[in-house]
Amino acid sequence: EERSQGNSLFSHTCNRNASVTHGKEQGQIVSTQRLEMSLAERLKMKQASVSRGSKDNIKQNANVSRLISGPESVGRNSREDLTRRKTVQLSNMKVESSNEVEHSSTRTSEKDVRRPEPSPRMMNTTVCTPRSVASRNLGKLVVLVDSREIASSQQIVSSLRFHHDINAVVCQLGSCDYLLSNRMGVERKTLSDFCNSTNREKLVQRVQELCELFDKPCLVVEKDRIKPGMEPKKARTPTKYHSSVLAALAHTSVTVLFTDTQEQTASLLSELARLEQRKGNCVQGSPEVGPEG
């Protein structure tokens, strides 16, 4: 009995141990299953998140590409529209030009039809073309004018050209103001400059140069021009300086002439130039310097 009891106790303990070990094994299996389940779920979650992130990235890339390519596409569309409009406008212009050409051709044909035949008188007449300045000045008397005189004697130059039929050529003359012939040079002075004692040295030098360079030097003393709105000045009484200058010029070969206006100066120059032309001492040839002033 003791042996049977001992065997039963041993078998009972063995069964308990076996049940305990079996429970432990089952617990381990459950825990491993749970771990596997948790790992699988985590993997699924990660895959889902990765797929969502990839989808979001794809959407963002698509939006960025749209934003980048948007203006270009708009520009391309606008360019295409502009080219289409230009082609349409060009076609319209061509059509209008063709219509205008047709109208003009019809008008010209009508004019040709209406144009009368030329008469024999018209056939015999000659057409006069405008002559050039050089051809107009051919054969005219030439007077050389210093370029420094243009500012103060425009009326003289215009009067010589248009009233006295003289080819007044403006150029640089260092010797005199007007060159009328090969032997006559004219110096023009206003009355105020002539009577001013401060200009004595300049006047003396000018007279000496005229006497050295020309056989017949001439000095023209012109009254001062009256400005508009000013009253004419009274006649000046000759001063001692004025009379002394005239007395000194009388001992030289200079001819002193007095004028009241620029028109009188122009007429005096034309008469002197024609007198020199009669004597065969006029300016030879026609200078190539064009008229100025």
PDB file of C-alpha atoms in Angstrom:
ATOM      1  CA  GLU A   1       0.000   0.000   0.000  1.00  0.00           C
ATOM      2  CA  GLU A   2       2.818   2.313   0.838  1.00  0.00           C
ATOM      3  CA  ARG A   3       4.398   1.510  -2.516  1.00  0.00           C
ATOM      4  CA  SER A   4       1.112   2.134  -4.312  1.00  0.00           C
ATOM      5  CA  GLN A   5       0.651   5.372  -2.463  1.00  0.00           C
ATOM      6  CA  GLY A   6       4.159   6.381  -3.290  1.00  0.00           C
ATOM      7  CA  ASN A   7       3.670   5.490  -6.908  1.00  0.00           C
ATOM      8  CA  SER A   8       0.430   7.442  -6.977  1.00  0.00           C
ATOM      9  CA  LEU A   9       2.127  10.440  -5.415  1.00  0.00           C
ATOM     10  CA  PHE A  10       4.973  10.182  -7.840  1.00  0.00           C
ATOM     11  CA  SER A  11       2.610   9.901 -10.770  1.00  0.00           C
ATOM     12  CA  HIS A  12       0.600  12.801  -9.407  1.00  0.00           C
ATOM     13  CA  THR A  13       3.693  14.950  -9.084  1.00  0.00           C
ATOM     14  CA  CYS A  14       4.820  13.919 -12.511  1.00  0.00           C
ATOM     15  CA  ASN A  15       1.460  14.869 -13.911  1.00  0.00           C
ATOM     16  CA  ARG A  16       1.656  18.195 -12.137  1.00  0.00           C
ATOM     17  CA  ASN A  17       5.111  18.805 -13.488  1.00  0.00           C
ATOM     18  CA  ALA A  18       3.994  17.773 -16.933  1.00  0.00           C
ATOM     19  CA  SER A  19       0.952  20.069 -16.721  1.00  0.00           C
ATOM     20  CA  VAL A  20       3.143  22.880 -15.485  1.00  0.00           C
ATOM     21  CA  THR A  21       5.641  22.344 -18.267  1.00  0.00           C
ATOM     22  CA  HIS A  22       2.788  22.062 -20.762  1.00  0.00           C
ATOM     23  CA  GLY A  23       1.291  25.310 -19.456  1.00  0.00           C
ATOM     24  CA  LYS A  24       4.630  26.969 -19.685  1.00  0.00           C
ATOM     25  CA  GLU A  25       5.051  25.747 -23.230  1.00  0.00           C
ATOM     26  CA  GLN A  26       1.595  26.953 -24.158  1.00  0.00           C
ATOM     27  CA  GLY A  27       2.309  30.311 -22.559  1.00  0.00           C
ATOM     28  CA  GLN A  28       5.524  30.586 -24.510  1.00  0.00           C
ATOM     29  CA  ILE A  29       3.693  29.657 -27.719  1.00  0.00           C
ATOM     30  CA  VAL A  30       1.014  32.295 -27.031  1.00  0.00           C
ATOM     31  CA  SER A  31       3.622  34.901 -26.273  1.00  0.00           C
ATOM     32  CA  THR A  32       5.533  34.059 -29.453  1.00  0.00           C
ATOM     33  CA  GLN A  33       2.289  34.219 -31.407  1.00  0.00           C
ATOM     34  CA  ARG A  34       1.506  37.570 -29.856  1.00  0.00           C
ATOM     35  CA  LEU A  35       4.974  38.835 -30.736  1.00  0.00           C
ATOM     36  CA  GLU A  36       4.596  37.608 -34.261  1.00  0.00           C
ATOM     37  CA  MET A  37       1.171  39.253 -34.497  1.00  0.00           C
ATOM     38  CA  SER A  38       2.518  42.531 -33.160  1.00  0.00           C
ATOM     39  CA  LEU A  39       5.465  42.412 -35.544  1.00  0.00           C
ATOM     40  CA  ALA A  40       3.198  41.692 -38.507  1.00  0.00           C
ATOM     41  CA  GLU A  41       0.892  44.552 -37.530  1.00  0.00           C
ATOM     42  CA  ARG A  42       3.824  46.885 -37.179  1.00  0.00           C
ATOM     43  CA  LEU A  43       5.106  45.885 -40.604  1.00  0.00           C
ATOM     44  CA  LYS A  44       1.659  46.469 -42.081  1.00  0.00           C
ATOM     45  CA  MET A  45       1.446  49.858 -40.416  1.00  0.00           C
ATOM     46  CA  LYS A  46       4.870  50.815 -41.701  1.00  0.00           C
ATOM     47  CA  GLN A  47       4.007  49.694 -45.216  1.00  0.00           C
ATOM     48  CA  ALA A  48       0.756  51.641 -45.070  1.00  0.00           C
ATOM     49  CA  SER A  49       2.547  54.756 -43.814  1.00  0.00           C
ATOM     50  CA  VAL A  50       5.241  54.368 -46.478  1.00  0.00           C
ATOM     51  CA  SER A  51       2.622  53.983 -49.184  1.00  0.00           C
ATOM     52  CA  ARG A  52       0.781  57.057 -47.879  1.00  0.00           C
ATOM     53  CA  GLY A  53       4.004  59.044 -47.781  1.00  0.00           C
ATOM     54  CA  SER A  54       4.883  57.974 -51.299  1.00  0.00           C
ATOM     55  CA  LYS A  55       1.407  58.994 -52.464  1.00  0.00           C
ATOM     56  CA  ASP A  56       1.770  62.387 -50.756  1.00  0.00           C
ATOM     57  CA  ASN A  57       5.210  62.857 -52.312  1.00  0.00           C
ATOM     58  CA  ILE A  58       3.834  61.971 -55.711  1.00  0.00           C
ATOM     59  CA  LYS A  59       1.031  64.497 -55.251  1.00  0.00           C
ATOM     60  CA  GLN A  60       3.487  67.175 -54.099  1.00  0.00           C
ATOM     61  CA  ASN A  61       5.772  66.488 -57.045  1.00  0.00           C
ATOM     62  CA  ALA A  62       2.822  66.662 -59.371  1.00  0.00           C
ATOM     63  CA  ASN A  63       1.745  70.012 -57.888  1.00  0.00           C
ATOM     64  CA  VAL A  64       5.296  71.366 -58.113  1.00  0.00           C
ATOM     65  CA  SER A  65       5.584  70.226 -61.705  1.00  0.00           C
ATOM     66  CA  ARG A  66       2.272  71.856 -62.447  1.00  0.00           C
ATOM     67  CA  LEU A  67       3.405  75.093 -60.829  1.00  0.00           C
ATOM     68  CA  ILE A  68       6.687  75.018 -62.752  1.00  0.00           C
ATOM     69  CA  SER A  69       5.200  74.047 -66.052  1.00  0.00           C
ATOM     70  CA  GLY A  70       2.132  76.244 -65.564  1.00  0.00           C
ATOM     71  CA  PRO A  71       3.603  79.581 -66.738  1.00  0.00           C
ATOM     72  CA  GLU A  72       5.401  77.901 -69.610  1.00  0.00           C
ATOM     73  CA  SER A  73       2.216  76.287 -70.743  1.00  0.00           C
ATOM     74  CA  VAL A  74       0.409  79.589 -70.378  1.00  0.00           C
ATOM     75  CA  GLY A  75       3.207  81.338 -72.290  1.00  0.00           C
ATOM     76  CA  ARG A  76       3.082  78.723 -75.001  1.00  0.00           C
ATOM     77  CA  ASN A  77      -0.652  79.107 -75.292  1.00  0.00           C
ATOM     78  CA  SER A  78      -0.361  82.903 -75.424  1.00  0.00           C
ATOM     79  CA  ARG A  79       2.405  82.661 -78.020  1.00  0.00           C
ATOM     80  CA  GLU A  80       0.297  80.354 -80.113  1.00  0.00           C
ATOM     81  CA  ASP A  81      -2.606  82.788 -79.825  1.00  0.00           C
ATOM     82  CA  LEU A  82      -0.358  85.704 -80.831  1.00  0.00           C
ATOM     83  CA  THR A  83       0.990  83.828 -83.840  1.00  0.00           C
ATOM     84  CA  ARG A  84      -2.542  82.967 -84.878  1.00  0.00           C
ATOM     85  CA  ARG A  85      -3.636  86.570 -84.517  1.00  0.00           C
ATOM     86  CA  LYS A  86      -0.622  87.787 -86.478  1.00  0.00           C
ATOM     87  CA  THR A  87      -1.313  85.345 -89.284  1.00  0.00           C
ATOM     88  CA  VAL A  88      -4.924  86.494 -89.385  1.00  0.00           C
ATOM     89  CA  GLN A  89      -3.857  90.164 -89.435  1.00  0.00           C
ATOM     90  CA  LEU A  90      -1.316  89.528 -92.192  1.00  0.00           C
ATOM     91  CA  SER A  91      -3.900  87.762 -94.253  1.00  0.00           C
ATOM     92  CA  ASN A  92      -6.305  90.677 -93.760  1.00  0.00           C
ATOM     93  CA  MET A  93      -3.572  93.163 -94.708  1.00  0.00           C
ATOM     94  CA  LYS A  94      -2.780  91.208 -97.850  1.00  0.00           C
ATOM     95  CA  VAL A  95      -6.425  91.183 -98.797  1.00  0.00           C
ATOM     96  CA  GLU A  96      -6.743  94.947 -98.192  1.00  0.00           C
ATOM     97  CA  SER A  97      -3.549  95.690-100.137  1.00  0.00           C
ATOM     98  CA  SER A  98      -4.746  93.594-103.040  1.00  0.00           C
ATOM     99  CA  ASN A  99      -8.049  95.471-102.989  1.00  0.00           C
ATOM    100  CA  GLU A 100      -6.213  98.819-102.919  1.00  0.00           C
ATOM    101  CA  VAL A 101      -4.008  97.760-105.804  1.00  0.00           C
ATOM    102  CA  GLU A 102      -7.078  96.792-107.767  1.00  0.00           C
ATOM    103  CA  HIS A 103      -8.750 100.141-106.997  1.00  0.00           C
ATOM    104  CA  SER A 104      -5.591 102.085-107.890  1.00  0.00           C
ATOM    105  CA  SER A 105      -5.203 100.136-111.125  1.00  0.00           C
ATOM    106  CA  THR A 106      -8.796 100.896-112.038  1.00  0.00           C
ATOM    107  CA  ARG A 107      -8.231 104.574-111.213  1.00  0.00           C
ATOM    108  CA  THR A 108      -5.073 104.757-113.292  1.00  0.00           C
ATOM    109  CA  SER A 109      -6.807 103.052-116.161  1.00  0.00           C
ATOM    110  CA  GLU A 110      -9.631 105.595-115.926  1.00  0.00           C
ATOM    111  CA  LYS A 111      -7.076 108.436-115.868  1.00  0.00           C
ATOM    112  CA  ASP A 112      -5.311 106.992-118.888  1.00  0.00           C
ATOM    113  CA  VAL A 113      -8.588 106.812-120.650  1.00  0.00           C
ATOM    114  CA  ARG A 114      -9.499 110.398-119.736  1.00  0.00           C
ATOM    115  CA  ARG A 115      -6.029 111.841-120.405  1.00  0.00           C
ATOM    116  CA  PRO A 116      -6.125 114.049-123.536  1.00  0.00           C
ATOM    117  CA  GLU A 117      -3.615 113.723-126.276  1.00  0.00           C
ATOM    118  CA  PRO A 118      -0.787 116.295-126.278  1.00  0.00           C
ATOM    119  CA  SER A 119      -1.216 119.144-128.685  1.00  0.00           C
ATOM    120  CA  PRO A 120       1.516 120.039-131.212  1.00  0.00           C
ATOM    121  CA  ARG A 121       2.216 123.259-129.266  1.00  0.00           C
ATOM    122  CA  MET A 122       2.927 121.252-126.123  1.00  0.00           C
ATOM    123  CA  MET A 123       5.210 118.950-128.094  1.00  0.00           C
ATOM    124  CA  ASN A 124       7.328 121.910-129.234  1.00  0.00           C
ATOM    125  CA  THR A 125       7.698 123.527-125.789  1.00  0.00           C
ATOM    126  CA  THR A 126      10.701 122.785-123.578  1.00  0.00           C
ATOM    127  CA  VAL A 127      10.508 122.043-119.880  1.00  0.00           C
ATOM    128  CA  CYS A 128      12.528 124.452-117.693  1.00  0.00           C
ATOM    129  CA  THR A 129      14.254 122.750-114.774  1.00  0.00           C
ATOM    130  CA  PRO A 130      15.495 124.738-111.744  1.00  0.00           C
ATOM    131  CA  ARG A 131      19.105 125.720-112.136  1.00  0.00           C
ATOM    132  CA  SER A 132      21.705 125.148-109.474  1.00  0.00           C
ATOM    133  CA  VAL A 133      23.324 127.947-107.521  1.00  0.00           C
ATOM    134  CA  ALA A 134      26.593 127.586-109.420  1.00  0.00           C
ATOM    135  CA  SER A 135      24.858 127.871-112.804  1.00  0.00           C
ATOM    136  CA  ARG A 136      22.898 130.911-111.632  1.00  0.00           C
ATOM    137  CA  ASN A 137      26.047 132.706-110.499  1.00  0.00           C
ATOM    138  CA  LEU A 138      27.886 132.107-113.769  1.00  0.00           C
ATOM    139  CA  GLY A 139      28.772 135.395-115.439  1.00  0.00           C
ATOM    140  CA  LYS A 140      27.988 137.505-112.382  1.00  0.00           C
ATOM    141  CA  LEU A 141      30.365 139.968-110.819  1.00  0.00           C
ATOM    142  CA  VAL A 142      32.126 138.437-107.798  1.00  0.00           C
ATOM    143  CA  VAL A 143      32.693 140.249-104.495  1.00  0.00           C
ATOM    144  CA  LEU A 144      34.431 138.457-101.629  1.00  0.00           C
ATOM    145  CA  VAL A 145      33.042 139.119 -98.140  1.00  0.00           C
ATOM    146  CA  ASP A 146      34.851 138.351 -94.892  1.00  0.00           C
ATOM    147  CA  SER A 147      33.009 135.812 -92.717  1.00  0.00           C
ATOM    148  CA  ARG A 148      33.355 138.090 -89.687  1.00  0.00           C
ATOM    149  CA  GLU A 149      31.162 140.689 -91.411  1.00  0.00           C
ATOM    150  CA  ILE A 150      28.114 138.404 -91.625  1.00  0.00           C
ATOM    151  CA  ALA A 151      27.042 139.063 -88.032  1.00  0.00           C
ATOM    152  CA  SER A 152      26.958 142.866 -88.493  1.00  0.00           C
ATOM    153  CA  SER A 153      26.259 143.326 -92.222  1.00  0.00           C
ATOM    154  CA  GLN A 154      23.670 140.774 -93.322  1.00  0.00           C
ATOM    155  CA  GLN A 155      21.651 143.476 -95.040  1.00  0.00           C
ATOM    156  CA  ILE A 156      24.662 144.488 -97.136  1.00  0.00           C
ATOM    157  CA  VAL A 157      25.245 140.908 -98.354  1.00  0.00           C
ATOM    158  CA  SER A 158      21.570 140.328 -99.182  1.00  0.00           C
ATOM    159  CA  SER A 159      21.343 143.669-100.983  1.00  0.00           C
ATOM    160  CA  LEU A 160      24.416 142.850-103.082  1.00  0.00           C
ATOM    161  CA  ARG A 161      22.943 139.474-104.078  1.00  0.00           C
ATOM    162  CA  PHE A 162      19.306 140.342-104.726  1.00  0.00           C
ATOM    163  CA  HIS A 163      19.235 144.063-105.573  1.00  0.00           C
ATOM    164  CA  HIS A 164      22.557 144.557-107.349  1.00  0.00           C
ATOM    165  CA  ASP A 165      22.895 141.091-108.994  1.00  0.00           C
ATOM    166  CA  ILE A 166      26.363 140.447-107.534  1.00  0.00           C
ATOM    167  CA  ASN A 167      27.703 137.060-106.446  1.00  0.00           C
ATOM    168  CA  ALA A 168      28.685 137.863-102.838  1.00  0.00           C
ATOM    169  CA  VAL A 169      30.911 134.963-101.732  1.00  0.00           C
ATOM    170  CA  VAL A 170      31.563 134.628 -98.002  1.00  0.00           C
ATOM    171  CA  CYS A 171      35.039 133.419 -97.037  1.00  0.00           C
ATOM    172  CA  GLN A 172      37.844 134.161 -94.593  1.00  0.00           C
ATOM    173  CA  LEU A 173      39.680 137.354 -95.494  1.00  0.00           C
ATOM    174  CA  GLY A 174      42.392 138.491 -93.119  1.00  0.00           C
ATOM    175  CA  SER A 175      43.356 141.554 -95.136  1.00  0.00           C
ATOM    176  CA  CYS A 176      40.041 143.445 -95.470  1.00  0.00           C
ATOM    177  CA  ASP A 177      36.264 143.197 -95.087  1.00  0.00           C
ATOM    178  CA  TYR A 178      35.337 143.321 -98.805  1.00  0.00           C
ATOM    179  CA  LEU A 179      37.535 142.425-101.762  1.00  0.00           C
ATOM    180  CA  LEU A 180      36.206 144.158-104.888  1.00  0.00           C
ATOM    181  CA  SER A 181      39.087 143.523-107.281  1.00  0.00           C
ATOM    182  CA  ASN A 182      42.680 142.427-107.452  1.00  0.00           C
ATOM    183  CA  ARG A 183      43.832 145.863-106.353  1.00  0.00           C
ATOM    184  CA  MET A 184      40.949 147.223-104.208  1.00  0.00           C
ATOM    185  CA  GLY A 185      40.191 146.181-100.646  1.00  0.00           C
ATOM    186  CA  VAL A 186      37.511 147.856 -98.537  1.00  0.00           C
ATOM    187  CA  GLU A 187      37.439 148.187 -94.752  1.00  0.00           C
ATOM    188  CA  ARG A 188      34.074 149.021 -93.147  1.00  0.00           C
ATOM    189  CA  LYS A 189      33.862 150.928 -89.864  1.00  0.00           C
ATOM    190  CA  THR A 190      30.961 152.409 -87.941  1.00  0.00           C
ATOM    191  CA  LEU A 191      31.030 156.075 -87.031  1.00  0.00           C
ATOM    192  CA  SER A 192      31.230 155.321 -83.310  1.00  0.00           C
ATOM    193  CA  ASP A 193      34.275 153.099 -83.806  1.00  0.00           C
ATOM    194  CA  PHE A 194      35.895 155.632 -86.090  1.00  0.00           C
ATOM    195  CA  CYS A 195      35.438 158.482 -83.581  1.00  0.00           C
ATOM    196  CA  ASN A 196      36.445 156.433 -80.546  1.00  0.00           C
ATOM    197  CA  SER A 197      39.966 157.303 -79.447  1.00  0.00           C
ATOM    198  CA  THR A 198      40.471 153.903 -77.756  1.00  0.00           C
ATOM    199  CA  ASN A 199      40.399 152.227 -81.211  1.00  0.00           C
ATOM    200  CA  ARG A 200      43.197 154.394 -82.567  1.00  0.00           C
ATOM    201  CA  GLU A 201      45.889 151.703 -82.571  1.00  0.00           C
ATOM    202  CA  LYS A 202      43.635 149.149 -84.293  1.00  0.00           C
ATOM    203  CA  LEU A 203      42.648 151.700 -86.931  1.00  0.00           C
ATOM    204  CA  VAL A 204      46.272 152.628 -87.596  1.00  0.00           C
ATOM    205  CA  GLN A 205      47.307 148.962 -87.989  1.00  0.00           C
ATOM    206  CA  ARG A 206      44.391 148.266 -90.311  1.00  0.00           C
ATOM    207  CA  VAL A 207      45.162 151.247 -92.513  1.00  0.00           C
ATOM    208  CA  GLN A 208      48.814 150.255 -92.735  1.00  0.00           C
ATOM    209  CA  GLU A 209      47.864 146.708 -93.814  1.00  0.00           C
ATOM    210  CA  LEU A 210      45.500 148.047 -96.470  1.00  0.00           C
ATOM    211  CA  CYS A 211      48.192 150.344 -97.853  1.00  0.00           C
ATOM    212  CA  GLU A 212      50.735 147.519 -97.977  1.00  0.00           C
ATOM    213  CA  LEU A 213      48.473 144.921 -99.629  1.00  0.00           C
ATOM    214  CA  PHE A 214      46.349 146.953-102.084  1.00  0.00           C
ATOM    215  CA  ASP A 215      47.027 149.640-104.646  1.00  0.00           C
ATOM    216  CA  LYS A 216      43.653 151.281-104.024  1.00  0.00           C
ATOM    217  CA  PRO A 217      42.640 150.829-100.377  1.00  0.00           C
ATOM    218  CA  CYS A 218      39.271 152.164 -99.291  1.00  0.00           C
ATOM    219  CA  LEU A 219      37.700 152.940 -95.904  1.00  0.00           C
ATOM    220  CA  VAL A 220      33.892 153.171 -95.598  1.00  0.00           C
ATOM    221  CA  VAL A 221      32.572 154.922 -92.471  1.00  0.00           C
ATOM    222  CA  GLU A 222      28.912 154.032 -91.862  1.00  0.00           C
ATOM    223  CA  LYS A 223      26.525 155.648 -89.406  1.00  0.00           C
ATOM    224  CA  ASP A 224      25.356 153.544 -86.482  1.00  0.00           C
ATOM    225  CA  ARG A 225      22.057 151.739 -86.928  1.00  0.00           C
ATOM    226  CA  ILE A 226      19.112 153.112 -84.945  1.00  0.00           C
ATOM    227  CA  LYS A 227      17.565 150.363 -82.847  1.00  0.00           C
ATOM    228  CA  PRO A 228      13.749 150.077 -82.827  1.00  0.00           C
ATOM    229  CA  GLY A 229      12.182 152.196 -80.092  1.00  0.00           C
ATOM    230  CA  MET A 230      15.121 154.558 -79.830  1.00  0.00           C
ATOM    231  CA  GLU A 231      15.199 158.141 -80.968  1.00  0.00           C
ATOM    232  CA  PRO A 232      17.775 159.133 -83.577  1.00  0.00           C
ATOM    233  CA  LYS A 233      20.815 160.824 -82.118  1.00  0.00           C
ATOM    234  CA  LYS A 234      21.725 164.373 -82.941  1.00  0.00           C
ATOM    235  CA  ALA A 235      24.480 165.074 -85.410  1.00  0.00           C
ATOM    236  CA  ARG A 236      27.840 164.911 -83.767  1.00  0.00           C
ATOM    237  CA  THR A 237      30.112 167.863 -83.964  1.00  0.00           C
ATOM    238  CA  PRO A 238      33.577 166.894 -85.214  1.00  0.00           C
ATOM    239  CA  THR A 239      36.052 166.608 -82.394  1.00  0.00           C
ATOM    240  CA  LYS A 240      39.763 167.245 -82.424  1.00  0.00           C
ATOM    241  CA  TYR A 241      40.423 163.506 -82.574  1.00  0.00           C
ATOM    242  CA  HIS A 242      38.063 163.098 -85.528  1.00  0.00           C
ATOM    243  CA  SER A 243      39.666 165.914 -87.470  1.00  0.00           C
ATOM    244  CA  SER A 244      43.168 164.686 -86.639  1.00  0.00           C
ATOM    245  CA  VAL A 245      42.361 161.163 -87.926  1.00  0.00           C
ATOM    246  CA  LEU A 246      40.964 162.602 -91.170  1.00  0.00           C
ATOM    247  CA  ALA A 247      44.036 164.793 -91.583  1.00  0.00           C
ATOM    248  CA  ALA A 248      46.314 161.780 -91.072  1.00  0.00           C
ATOM    249  CA  LEU A 249      44.363 159.680 -93.600  1.00  0.00           C
ATOM    250  CA  ALA A 250      44.595 162.489 -96.156  1.00  0.00           C
ATOM    251  CA  HIS A 251      48.366 161.951 -96.320  1.00  0.00           C
ATOM    252  CA  THR A 252      47.911 158.265 -97.229  1.00  0.00           C
ATOM    253  CA  SER A 253      46.552 156.481-100.290  1.00  0.00           C
ATOM    254  CA  VAL A 254      43.366 155.437 -98.465  1.00  0.00           C
ATOM    255  CA  THR A 255      40.067 156.719 -99.874  1.00  0.00           C
ATOM    256  CA  VAL A 256      37.590 157.562 -97.080  1.00  0.00           C
ATOM    257  CA  LEU A 257      33.868 157.385 -97.929  1.00  0.00           C
ATOM    258  CA  PHE A 258      30.850 158.035 -95.680  1.00  0.00           C
ATOM    259  CA  THR A 259      27.401 156.347 -95.834  1.00  0.00           C
ATOM    260  CA  ASP A 260      24.206 156.612 -93.797  1.00  0.00           C
ATOM    261  CA  THR A 261      22.757 153.074 -94.035  1.00  0.00           C
ATOM    262  CA  GLN A 262      23.786 149.566 -95.011  1.00  0.00           C
ATOM    263  CA  GLU A 263      21.823 149.841 -98.260  1.00  0.00           C
ATOM    264  CA  GLN A 264      23.923 152.868 -99.231  1.00  0.00           C
ATOM    265  CA  THR A 265      27.042 150.880 -98.349  1.00  0.00           C
ATOM    266  CA  ALA A 266      25.884 148.010-100.592  1.00  0.00           C
ATOM    267  CA  SER A 267      25.160 150.363-103.506  1.00  0.00           C
ATOM    268  CA  LEU A 268      28.544 152.041-103.041  1.00  0.00           C
ATOM    269  CA  LEU A 269      30.340 148.668-103.063  1.00  0.00           C
ATOM    270  CA  SER A 270      28.483 147.581-106.211  1.00  0.00           C
ATOM    271  CA  GLU A 271      29.437 150.805-108.014  1.00  0.00           C
ATOM    272  CA  LEU A 272      33.092 150.459-107.038  1.00  0.00           C
ATOM    273  CA  ALA A 273      33.110 146.781-108.101  1.00  0.00           C
ATOM    274  CA  ARG A 274      31.569 147.580-111.500  1.00  0.00           C
ATOM    275  CA  LEU A 275      34.041 150.426-111.979  1.00  0.00           C
ATOM    276  CA  GLU A 276      36.889 147.995-111.356  1.00  0.00           C
ATOM    277  CA  GLN A 277      35.270 145.531-113.756  1.00  0.00           C
ATOM    278  CA  ARG A 278      35.232 148.138-116.512  1.00  0.00           C
ATOM    279  CA  LYS A 279      38.916 148.725-115.950  1.00  0.00           C
ATOM    280  CA  GLY A 280      39.585 144.988-116.148  1.00  0.00           C
ATOM    281  CA  ASN A 281      40.574 144.538-112.521  1.00  0.00           C
ATOM    282  CA  CYS A 282      37.625 142.525-111.177  1.00  0.00           C
ATOM    283  CA  VAL A 283      37.948 139.257-109.260  1.00  0.00           C
ATOM    284  CA  GLN A 284      38.839 136.647-111.883  1.00  0.00           C
ATOM    285  CA  GLY A 285      36.950 133.334-112.023  1.00  0.00           C
ATOM    286  CA  SER A 286      34.103 132.081-109.825  1.00  0.00           C
ATOM    287  CA  PRO A 287      35.282 130.835-106.438  1.00  0.00           C
ATOM    288  CA  GLU A 288      34.030 127.461-105.270  1.00  0.00           C
ATOM    289  CA  VAL A 289      33.087 128.842-101.837  1.00  0.00           C
ATOM    290  CA  GLY A 290      29.313 128.776-101.499  1.00  0.00           C
ATOM    291  CA  PRO A 291      27.270 131.750-100.312  1.00  0.00           C
ATOM    292  CA  GLU A 292      26.594 131.983 -96.599  1.00  0.00           C
ATOM    293  CA  GLY A 293      24.671 134.211 -94.254  1.00  0.00           C
TER     294      GLY A 293
END
